[in-house]
Amino acid sequence: MGWAIALHGGAGDIPYSLTPERRQPREEALRHCLQIGIKALNSKFTPLDVVELVVRELENIPHFNAGRGSVLTNKGTVEMEASIMDGKTMKCGAVSGLTTVVNAVSLARLVMENTPHIYLAFDGAEDFARQQGVETVDSSHFITPENIERLNQAKDANRVQIDYTQPIQNDTKNETEPPFANGDSQIGTVGCVAVDSNGNLASATSTGGLVNKMVGRIGDTPVIGAGTYANEFCAVSATGKGEAIIRGTVARDVAALMEFKGLSLKEAADIVVQERTPKGTVGLVAVSAAGEIAMPYNTTGMFRACATEDGYSEVAIWPDTKIE
Amino acid sequence: MAGWAIAVHGGAGVDPNLPPQRQEEAKQLLTHCLNLGISALRSGASAVDVVELVVRQLETDPIFNSGRGSALTAKGTVEMEASIMDGTKRRCGAVSGVSTVKNPVSLARLVMEKSPHSYLAFAGAEEFARQQGVEVVDNEYFITPDNVGMLKLAKEANTIMFDYRIPTEKCAGLESPVKMNGLPISVYAPETVGCVVVDSEGRCAAATSTGGLMNKMSGRIGDSPLIGAGTYACEVCGVSCTGEGEAIIRGTLAREVAAVMEYKDLGLQEAVDFVIKHRLDEGFAGLIAVSNKGEVAYGFNCNGMFRGCATENGFMEVGIWE
């Protein structure tokens, strides 16, 4: 059995009409990150190192909602969060509310390795980042014109809803997101899961969160068991509507179905995505200790890529059209 | 139709040398909270209302580590967190980094019901609190002389560890043999309070609230506000955990109880026993749980857990030790 890796750049209402100018850089980015992961696995990096490395790369790419390119809060600021988990030891680390740290996933790893805690947030996390000497920049580094535009559209959409005296998202617990003029999805996250030839697993996820979110809003990404999980059975990284992923303890559930009901990775992942979460809210990437890969989603599309040691690789956005 | 059931806890991991008077006070508070809950259940209150009501009482009383009486951060301040979950539709709400809100569990409920999100923290949570008009006070309100003293001891314990140049988690040079969350139990404030309820309609709910770890880094978030770790409720059961935050998070403990019930068809007590026995490795923790069949159960693998439980058929018990 060889290694396997899967990564995502977010699930959501990605329209088929996405223009080439918007589509190609993202496909290219997925391909690029996949290559980085493949190279690292072939060089015998541990899965934990691999997922951190790949997610750092995804964070640095402005086309995805993490690190640079993070979506904005309702105040136009950036608040990033991430988590990482080592399936072998079940150690984990998470951070939220970051505004100046270039690579949230790496700070999450430092929380895991250099503190007696698992999860640090906001000012405390920023202080820790400085203590640890990680790379920090002015918050404006993370903000892209696309995201300013997304925020404006979101605010407009909400304003319209208020005019019709509909509660803003009262039934956001109706969970589906409104489509936008340029078809851009509001949601998204990046993540990576990997397994080496010995069955060691790891997962990492990172995000800027939800467009127009309330300041201080924490999503599923830093919540172990929701957005990220890894144990001896599988490693999972989820993306989509945070609130739905938290209630559904999505990442943990895939592993639980494998462990307690003896389901295969694919069966478990499909059940969680198709039956246990509302349509239009979730996607995930997962690998199992046996080297299998699953990348189900119940949204229109999910930016994703995967590869196995025997040479198979795939980059895709929608169900039917694989790019390669 | 099975009757209602309720359980409360005031934290797992109890100093074996806790003075009898403190033990008595704790048991009285647990009894009082149970009675509050029972009264509400008898009047037909819903599970989620009851867990909020009971945890508010636990937060208000300074005996346990939540609300007033919370453990202190390394800076000597209080940062509280809480979560609540309504099993019926698995709606949930959580807050972290709350420093002026008198009842964090109620703020968590407002996040669940009045915001588009599930979890708010720090400045954002405080702002939401003000928008919602909940009762706020100065941070000093939550700080008790007891905890100021404990913080000092905790810092000394850590100082000893640093003097021996041993990493915080692996202290060899300390006299107290019993440790939780990296601190000797004599200075470890049992963390967390919680309540789980199944009402007369079979609806389950759970809520957990805490000041967190004594001498924690500012910004540290534990298991209590994390859905699936410290708190979980679904159609089948309601669970609230307490103990070593790391162990509870890694073990996704609260969700685990529900998962083995759902996926392995275990009964409530079996599920609780299974999780405590097999999901904690070297970690120490405890939990309380109720099922939609009107059962109540608890388990812990550490030195004591402040708890109480009651069922509609008249059973009632309050305890600390095995």
XYZ file of C-alpha atoms in Angstrom:
646
model
C 0.000 0.000 0.000
C 1.381 3.405 -0.900
C 0.725 6.896 0.342
C -2.355 8.920 -0.536
C -3.190 12.592 -0.343
C -6.254 14.726 -0.927
C -6.739 18.439 -0.621
C -9.516 20.951 -1.099
C -9.958 24.652 -1.718
C -13.543 24.862 -0.545
C -16.985 23.472 -1.309
C -19.875 25.690 -2.290
C -22.183 26.958 -4.931
C -19.474 27.112 -7.576
C -21.359 27.819 -10.783
C -20.667 25.881 -13.958
C -20.553 29.244 -15.642
C -17.400 30.171 -13.763
C -15.312 32.041 -16.312
C -11.934 30.702 -17.435
C -10.217 33.690 -15.831
C -11.598 32.659 -12.500
C -11.374 28.933 -13.016
C -7.897 28.442 -14.391
C -5.841 30.059 -11.636
C -7.669 27.905 -9.114
C -7.138 24.694 -11.060
C -3.502 25.628 -11.462
C -3.225 26.301 -7.751
C -4.750 22.937 -6.870
C -2.362 21.195 -9.233
C 0.564 23.096 -7.759
C -0.337 22.238 -4.174
C -0.919 18.621 -5.093
C 2.571 18.445 -6.586
C 4.040 19.874 -3.419
C 2.283 17.231 -1.378
C 3.307 14.425 -3.743
C 6.913 15.504 -3.658
C 6.918 15.668 0.125
C 5.360 12.218 0.471
C 7.861 10.765 -1.972
C 10.605 12.335 0.126
C 9.204 10.486 3.123
C 7.935 13.525 5.040
C 5.497 12.530 7.768
C 1.799 13.018 6.983
C 1.704 15.707 9.663
C 4.477 17.646 7.938
C 2.831 17.119 4.563
C -0.586 18.456 5.544
C 0.976 21.485 7.198
C 3.121 22.169 4.159
C 0.250 21.875 1.697
C -2.132 23.965 3.767
C 0.547 26.678 4.133
C 0.718 26.754 0.369
C -3.069 26.975 0.043
C -3.129 29.771 2.636
C -0.599 31.741 0.615
C -2.678 31.522 -2.558
C -5.118 34.438 -2.712
C -7.787 32.558 -4.678
C -8.932 30.467 -1.749
C -10.585 31.464 1.469
C -7.693 31.098 3.876
C -4.670 33.174 4.790
C -4.258 35.630 1.973
C -7.607 35.759 0.222
C -9.603 35.180 3.395
C -13.160 36.446 3.318
C -14.004 39.459 5.451
C -16.000 39.980 8.633
C -18.921 42.377 8.719
C -16.423 45.051 9.712
C -14.223 44.443 6.698
C -11.475 42.792 8.737
C -9.875 39.364 8.522
C -10.111 36.755 11.297
C -8.424 33.493 10.376
C -8.612 30.102 12.021
C -7.089 26.677 11.550
C -6.525 23.303 13.113
C -4.283 20.312 12.645
C -4.429 16.765 13.967
C -2.011 13.856 13.983
C -3.915 10.599 13.667
C -1.076 8.557 15.082
C -0.833 10.332 18.438
C -4.221 12.072 18.291
C -2.511 15.247 19.306
C -4.128 18.364 17.920
C -3.813 22.123 17.789
C -6.142 24.955 16.815
C -6.215 28.738 16.542
C -8.911 31.339 15.897
C -9.196 35.069 15.493
C -5.821 35.627 13.862
C -5.292 38.924 12.100
C -1.579 39.183 11.386
C -0.223 35.644 11.263
C 0.744 34.651 7.746
C 0.212 30.912 8.249
C -2.508 30.035 10.704
C -1.993 26.288 10.259
C 1.599 26.560 11.418
C 0.572 28.470 14.504
C -1.959 25.740 15.229
C 0.865 23.234 15.040
C 2.938 25.289 17.456
C 0.043 25.378 19.905
C -0.051 21.600 19.669
C 3.688 21.172 20.142
C 4.813 24.064 22.282
C 2.030 24.670 24.762
C 0.129 22.576 27.291
C -3.054 23.674 25.520
C -4.870 22.721 22.346
C -6.590 25.870 21.257
C -5.651 29.555 21.475
C -7.676 32.433 20.116
C -7.714 36.129 19.389
C -5.341 38.310 21.392
C -3.904 35.330 23.245
C -3.145 33.589 19.960
C -1.585 36.712 18.479
C 0.580 37.136 21.608
C 1.676 33.530 21.333
C 2.555 34.059 17.685
C 4.897 36.854 18.632
C 6.460 34.838 21.409
C 7.103 32.043 18.946
C 8.506 34.419 16.366
C 6.259 33.256 13.523
C 5.875 35.420 10.475
C 3.365 38.229 10.975
C 2.368 41.059 8.665
C -0.026 43.929 8.579
C -3.569 42.683 8.369
C -4.068 44.394 5.013
C -1.799 41.749 3.446
C -4.627 39.229 3.593
C -7.335 41.394 2.073
C -7.992 41.085 -1.666
C -10.221 43.242 -3.887
C -12.326 40.172 -4.684
C -13.165 39.786 -1.046
C -14.031 43.405 -0.573
C -16.449 42.929 -3.464
C -17.851 39.742 -1.925
C -18.449 41.525 1.334
C -20.281 44.368 -0.384
C -22.500 41.913 -2.218
C -23.250 40.047 0.968
C -24.195 43.223 2.734
C -26.425 44.190 -0.170
C -28.115 40.827 -0.123
C -28.778 41.168 3.568
C -30.073 44.661 3.132
C -32.539 43.383 0.549
C -33.699 40.749 2.934
C -34.225 43.285 5.656
C -36.259 45.440 3.274
C -38.588 42.541 2.782
C -38.656 42.193 6.546
C -37.222 38.731 6.397
C -35.013 37.991 9.377
C -31.465 38.113 8.159
C -30.522 34.509 8.342
C -32.874 33.381 10.977
C -33.141 30.243 9.297
C -29.670 30.215 8.339
C -30.613 27.290 9.960
C -32.209 26.736 6.629
C -28.605 26.566 5.743
C -28.439 27.129 2.003
C -26.597 30.155 0.779
C -28.085 32.642 -1.652
C -26.444 32.606 -5.070
C -24.523 35.730 -5.923
C -24.410 37.881 -9.017
C -21.021 36.675 -10.097
C -21.865 33.246 -8.821
C -19.160 33.288 -6.240
C -19.704 31.058 -3.304
C -19.768 32.692 0.107
C -18.169 29.807 1.785
C -14.930 27.914 1.509
C -11.956 26.694 3.398
C -8.769 24.880 2.516
C -7.605 21.582 3.831
C -5.411 18.586 3.304
C -5.366 14.986 4.481
C -2.584 12.478 3.971
C -1.612 8.918 4.816
C 1.817 7.353 4.430
C 2.590 3.786 3.452
C 2.504 2.743 7.122
C -1.056 3.939 7.590
C -0.180 7.051 9.611
C -2.763 9.739 9.054
C -2.980 13.509 9.473
C -5.377 16.322 8.674
C -5.263 20.121 8.594
C -7.821 22.789 7.740
C -7.619 26.573 7.505
C -10.029 29.374 6.675
C -11.029 32.999 6.796
C -14.547 31.859 7.723
C -17.882 33.112 6.439
C -18.335 36.259 4.364
C -19.834 39.078 6.431
C -19.570 37.017 9.594
C -19.959 38.711 12.949
C -16.654 39.688 14.478
C -15.686 36.892 16.860
C -17.575 34.206 14.977
C -15.861 30.852 15.120
C -16.755 28.187 12.562
C -16.098 24.493 12.244
C -12.538 24.751 11.025
C -10.792 25.010 14.403
C -13.238 22.662 16.141
C -11.671 19.221 16.394
C -14.242 16.655 15.340
C -16.145 19.142 13.213
C -13.824 20.520 10.517
C -10.767 18.403 11.208
C -10.175 14.940 12.586
C -7.643 12.150 12.331
C -7.209 8.877 14.158
C -6.029 5.399 13.258
C -8.895 4.859 10.824
C -8.919 7.962 8.680
C -8.140 11.642 8.335
C -10.844 14.115 7.360
C -10.980 17.798 6.491
C -14.386 19.379 5.954
C -15.561 22.536 4.236
C -18.865 24.308 3.850
C -21.299 25.932 6.213
C -19.605 25.958 9.591
C -22.744 25.841 11.645
C -23.914 22.658 9.870
C -20.520 20.989 10.205
C -20.374 21.710 13.935
C -23.841 20.270 14.622
C -23.037 17.299 12.476
C -19.603 16.680 14.048
C -18.776 15.857 10.445
C -15.099 14.904 10.543
C -15.513 12.730 13.614
C -18.600 11.047 12.240
C -16.816 9.703 9.175
C -14.310 8.003 11.463
C -17.013 6.849 13.881
C -19.005 5.143 11.127
C -15.887 3.318 9.999
C -14.968 2.309 13.506
C -18.363 1.409 14.945
C -20.250 0.207 11.920
C -17.367 -1.205 9.978
C -18.140 0.913 6.935
C -15.559 1.638 4.279
C -14.170 5.153 3.948
C -16.297 5.872 0.921
C -19.499 4.551 2.513
C -18.900 6.479 5.719
C -18.042 9.718 3.939
C -21.059 9.420 1.635
C -23.458 8.826 4.500
C -22.199 11.817 6.435
C -22.346 14.132 3.436
C -25.508 12.880 1.765
C -27.614 11.820 4.710
C -26.482 13.551 7.840
C -26.050 17.138 6.713
C -28.409 19.434 4.805
C -27.938 19.725 1.044
C -25.747 22.561 -0.079
C -23.738 22.794 3.119
C -20.845 20.345 3.193
C -17.923 18.782 1.361
C -14.942 16.890 2.668
C -11.763 15.139 1.708
C -10.706 12.006 3.509
C -8.105 9.263 3.352
C -8.081 5.969 5.194
C -5.327 3.965 6.815
C -5.606 1.582 3.865
C -4.769 4.353 1.402
C -8.279 4.969 0.055
C -9.527 8.432 -0.840
C -13.011 9.946 -0.677
C -14.047 13.469 -1.687
C -17.843 13.732 -1.420
C -19.790 16.995 -1.333
C -23.451 18.000 -1.381
C -22.860 21.445 -2.832
C -22.649 22.371 -6.497
C -18.922 21.864 -6.510
C -15.758 21.556 -4.480
C -12.257 22.631 -5.509
C -10.274 19.481 -4.935
C -7.307 17.334 -5.901
C -5.925 13.972 -4.906
C -3.192 11.501 -5.721
C -1.940 8.066 -4.763
C 1.542 6.653 -4.859
C 0.785 4.387 -7.807
C 0.622 7.483 -10.011
C -3.088 8.303 -10.017
C -3.945 11.968 -9.695
C -7.004 14.128 -10.157
C -7.891 17.814 -10.035
C -11.569 18.716 -10.185
C -14.257 21.204 -9.321
C -17.594 19.673 -10.312
C -18.888 16.116 -10.447
C -18.721 15.360 -14.119
C -15.847 17.310 -15.488
C -12.476 16.154 -14.286
C -9.655 18.346 -15.446
C -7.091 15.608 -15.398
C -43.588 7.239 27.878
C -40.407 7.351 29.912
C -40.194 10.093 32.491
C -37.823 12.985 32.822
C -34.276 12.714 34.142
C -31.611 15.212 35.116
C -27.953 15.194 36.056
C -25.620 17.991 37.130
C -21.903 18.164 37.719
C -19.495 20.586 39.330
C -16.282 19.224 37.876
C -14.178 16.085 37.777
C -10.905 15.635 39.610
C -11.340 16.427 43.278
C -8.588 17.028 45.823
C -8.668 14.006 48.158
C -7.860 16.403 50.982
C -10.810 18.658 50.346
C -12.063 19.769 53.796
C -15.353 18.112 54.838
C -17.030 21.476 55.096
C -16.284 22.265 51.452
C -17.560 18.844 50.466
C -20.789 19.539 52.335
C -21.230 22.940 50.694
C -20.698 21.415 47.288
C -23.235 18.675 47.903
C -25.769 21.194 49.122
C -25.372 23.267 45.990
C -25.733 20.205 43.796
C -28.894 19.227 45.673
C -30.265 22.720 45.342
C -29.623 22.734 41.601
C -31.224 19.348 41.163
C -34.301 20.585 42.967
C -34.463 23.669 40.781
C -34.331 21.461 37.737
C -36.848 18.991 39.075
C -39.274 21.753 39.875
C -39.014 23.132 36.372
C -39.409 19.684 34.841
C -42.522 19.065 36.897
C -43.975 22.277 35.494
C -43.398 20.963 31.987
C -40.343 23.063 31.108
C -38.400 21.908 28.065
C -35.011 20.242 28.401
C -33.107 23.152 26.917
C -34.800 25.605 29.305
C -33.958 23.426 32.267
C -30.282 22.968 31.446
C -29.912 26.709 31.017
C -31.707 27.424 34.269
C -29.603 24.982 36.260
C -26.284 26.031 34.772
C -27.138 29.675 35.475
C -27.479 28.727 39.119
C -24.149 26.906 39.069
C -22.507 29.932 37.440
C -23.954 32.318 39.997
C -22.795 30.385 43.002
C -19.048 30.836 43.556
C -18.361 27.317 44.783
C -17.590 25.813 41.383
C -15.394 26.931 38.532
C -17.792 28.848 36.336
C -19.228 32.357 36.284
C -18.461 33.757 39.686
C -15.734 31.584 41.149
C -14.099 30.929 37.795
C -10.462 29.917 37.659
C -8.090 32.738 36.732
C -5.894 33.192 33.696
C -2.165 33.727 34.059
C -2.947 37.448 34.083
C -5.282 37.094 37.056
C -8.383 37.814 34.981
C -11.410 35.679 34.211
C -12.229 34.378 30.716
C -15.348 32.250 30.693
C -16.795 29.911 28.115
C -19.938 27.871 27.736
C -22.000 25.893 25.291
C -25.531 24.592 25.074
C -27.126 22.096 22.737
C -30.738 21.210 22.085
C -30.938 17.589 21.049
C -34.166 17.935 19.098
C -32.626 19.535 16.041
C -29.076 19.534 17.296
C -29.129 23.309 17.467
C -26.211 24.650 19.415
C -24.615 27.800 20.723
C -21.257 28.541 22.330
C -19.180 31.422 23.636
C -15.544 31.814 24.682
C -13.454 34.607 26.114
C -16.356 36.196 27.921
C -15.216 38.525 30.672
C -18.167 40.648 31.771
C -21.242 38.567 31.090
C -22.814 37.336 34.286
C -24.213 34.143 32.793
C -22.190 32.786 29.886
C -24.577 29.865 29.324
C -27.382 32.293 28.604
C -25.215 34.162 26.138
C -24.467 30.848 24.453
C -28.193 30.258 24.179
C -28.665 33.663 22.592
C -25.954 32.853 20.052
C -27.934 29.737 19.213
C -31.257 31.519 18.941
C -30.581 35.102 17.972
C -27.502 35.048 15.783
C -26.811 33.427 12.420
C -23.839 31.626 13.959
C -23.064 28.878 16.461
C -20.017 30.181 18.269
C -18.856 33.677 19.182
C -15.747 34.599 21.105
C -13.862 37.379 22.850
C -14.579 40.924 21.691
C -17.217 39.711 19.256
C -19.030 37.800 21.981
C -18.889 40.751 24.365
C -20.279 43.031 21.673
C -23.110 40.611 20.969
C -23.840 40.513 24.687
C -24.304 44.238 24.769
C -26.477 44.202 21.652
C -28.647 41.604 23.332
C -28.803 43.566 26.554
C -27.713 40.710 28.824
C -26.553 41.474 32.322
C -22.900 42.533 32.409
C -20.632 43.349 35.335
C -16.998 44.212 35.959
C -14.533 41.375 35.566
C -13.723 41.670 39.299
C -17.193 40.361 40.137
C -16.149 36.888 39.044
C -12.876 36.794 40.972
C -12.921 35.191 44.434
C -10.184 35.390 47.106
C -9.975 31.593 47.026
C -9.047 31.620 43.382
C -6.561 34.442 43.786
C -4.821 32.206 46.317
C -4.999 29.168 44.043
C -3.526 31.123 41.157
C -0.550 32.039 43.293
C -0.020 28.391 44.199
C -0.405 27.314 40.604
C 2.221 29.802 39.509
C 4.530 28.540 42.213
C 3.953 24.980 41.102
C 4.848 25.988 37.566
C 7.829 27.977 38.800
C 9.172 24.926 40.521
C 8.778 23.079 37.281
C 10.569 25.765 35.316
C 13.365 25.864 37.896
C 14.014 22.233 37.224
C 13.934 23.067 33.528
C 11.269 20.504 32.978
C 8.534 21.215 30.401
C 5.246 22.211 31.990
C 3.453 18.978 31.251
C 6.149 16.666 32.515
C 6.917 17.734 36.035
C 8.839 15.229 38.063
C 9.860 17.460 40.933
C 6.480 18.028 42.505
C 5.205 16.523 45.730
C 1.568 16.096 44.802
C 1.231 12.791 42.987
C -2.164 13.529 41.549
C -2.198 15.882 38.590
C -4.834 17.086 36.206
C -4.416 19.299 33.189
C -0.763 19.635 34.082
C -1.328 20.983 37.574
C -1.073 19.250 40.948
C -4.587 18.551 42.089
C -4.222 20.588 45.252
C -4.085 23.738 43.129
C -6.259 22.474 40.333
C -9.682 24.052 40.340
C -12.016 21.313 39.116
C -13.025 22.706 35.859
C -16.516 23.139 34.631
C -20.132 22.793 35.596
C -22.773 21.155 33.511
C -26.276 19.858 33.288
C -28.035 17.323 31.090
C -31.761 16.789 30.941
C -34.337 14.689 29.191
C -37.807 16.186 29.634
C -41.163 14.467 29.775
C -41.438 14.599 26.002
C -38.178 12.720 25.580
C -36.210 15.740 24.379
C -32.561 15.834 25.426
C -30.365 18.840 26.067
C -26.953 19.586 27.535
C -25.050 22.641 28.725
C -21.543 23.189 30.086
C -19.869 26.293 31.497
C -16.452 27.070 32.889
C -13.778 29.574 33.773
C -11.282 27.148 32.321
C -7.884 26.127 33.562
C -6.195 27.824 36.510
C -3.250 29.882 35.265
C -4.181 29.266 31.635
C -2.706 31.413 28.897
C -5.051 34.239 28.020
C -6.907 33.152 24.896
C -6.840 29.477 25.757
C -10.007 27.660 24.820
C -10.846 24.329 26.446
C -13.328 21.584 25.724
C -16.370 23.188 27.356
C -17.481 25.380 24.459
C -16.608 22.788 21.805
C -19.618 20.934 20.519
C -18.809 17.254 20.414
C -16.074 17.543 23.014
C -17.481 19.050 26.219
C -21.138 19.193 25.228
C -23.378 17.230 22.905
C -27.062 16.449 22.559
C -29.069 14.717 19.881
C -32.299 12.757 19.633
C -30.821 9.930 21.610
C -28.977 11.552 24.514
C -27.455 14.610 26.177
C -23.888 14.682 27.517
C -21.699 17.125 29.450
C -18.022 16.427 30.191
C -15.402 17.710 32.591
C -11.756 17.003 33.299
C -8.600 17.262 31.221
C -9.464 19.472 28.302
C -6.933 17.919 25.969
C -8.202 14.407 26.591
C -11.811 15.449 26.120
C -11.104 17.243 22.841
C -8.981 14.475 21.341
C -11.541 11.938 22.421
C -14.486 14.045 21.167
C -15.932 12.643 24.347
C -19.494 13.955 24.406
C -20.110 12.963 20.795
C -18.553 9.580 21.455
C -21.247 8.596 23.948
C -23.927 9.383 21.366
C -21.982 7.724 18.552
C -21.673 4.373 20.299
C -25.344 4.512 21.194
C -26.303 5.307 17.612
C -23.799 3.144 15.769
C -23.186 0.273 18.150
C -26.608 0.159 19.752
C -25.236 0.460 23.240
C -27.504 1.508 26.085
C -26.741 4.709 27.978
C -24.769 3.243 30.875
C -22.874 0.881 28.568
C -22.015 3.807 26.320
C -20.799 5.933 29.229
C -18.730 3.053 30.593
C -17.275 2.277 27.191
C -16.233 5.851 26.577
C -14.687 6.346 30.008
C -12.853 3.058 29.800
C -11.663 3.112 26.213
C -11.548 6.662 25.023
C -9.398 8.327 27.610
C -6.013 6.587 27.423
C -3.939 8.409 30.035
C -6.368 11.293 30.256
C -8.622 11.971 33.221
C -12.219 13.006 32.751
C -15.796 12.495 33.820
C -19.181 12.984 32.257
C -22.902 12.972 32.940
C -25.504 11.805 30.451
C -29.214 11.245 29.960
C -31.035 9.261 27.295
C -34.340 9.846 25.562
C -35.626 6.830 27.458
C -35.482 8.704 30.752
C -32.240 7.139 31.961
C -29.402 8.951 33.652
C -25.766 7.867 33.955
C -22.351 9.192 34.856
C -18.786 7.966 34.805
C -15.299 9.190 35.594
C -11.831 7.714 35.706
C -10.271 10.258 38.019
C -10.315 11.139 41.644
C -13.936 12.083 42.247
C -16.509 14.124 40.403
C -19.027 16.500 41.990
C -22.359 15.250 40.661
C -26.028 14.749 41.279
C -28.796 12.977 39.401
C -32.517 12.411 39.660
C -35.259 10.687 37.714
C -39.002 11.065 37.648
C -39.593 7.839 39.505
C -38.105 9.355 42.638
C -34.451 8.362 42.388
C -32.064 11.040 43.617
C -28.375 10.952 44.453
C -25.610 13.450 45.095
C -21.989 12.427 45.398
C -18.314 13.226 45.073
C -16.320 10.036 45.338
C -16.683 6.600 43.790
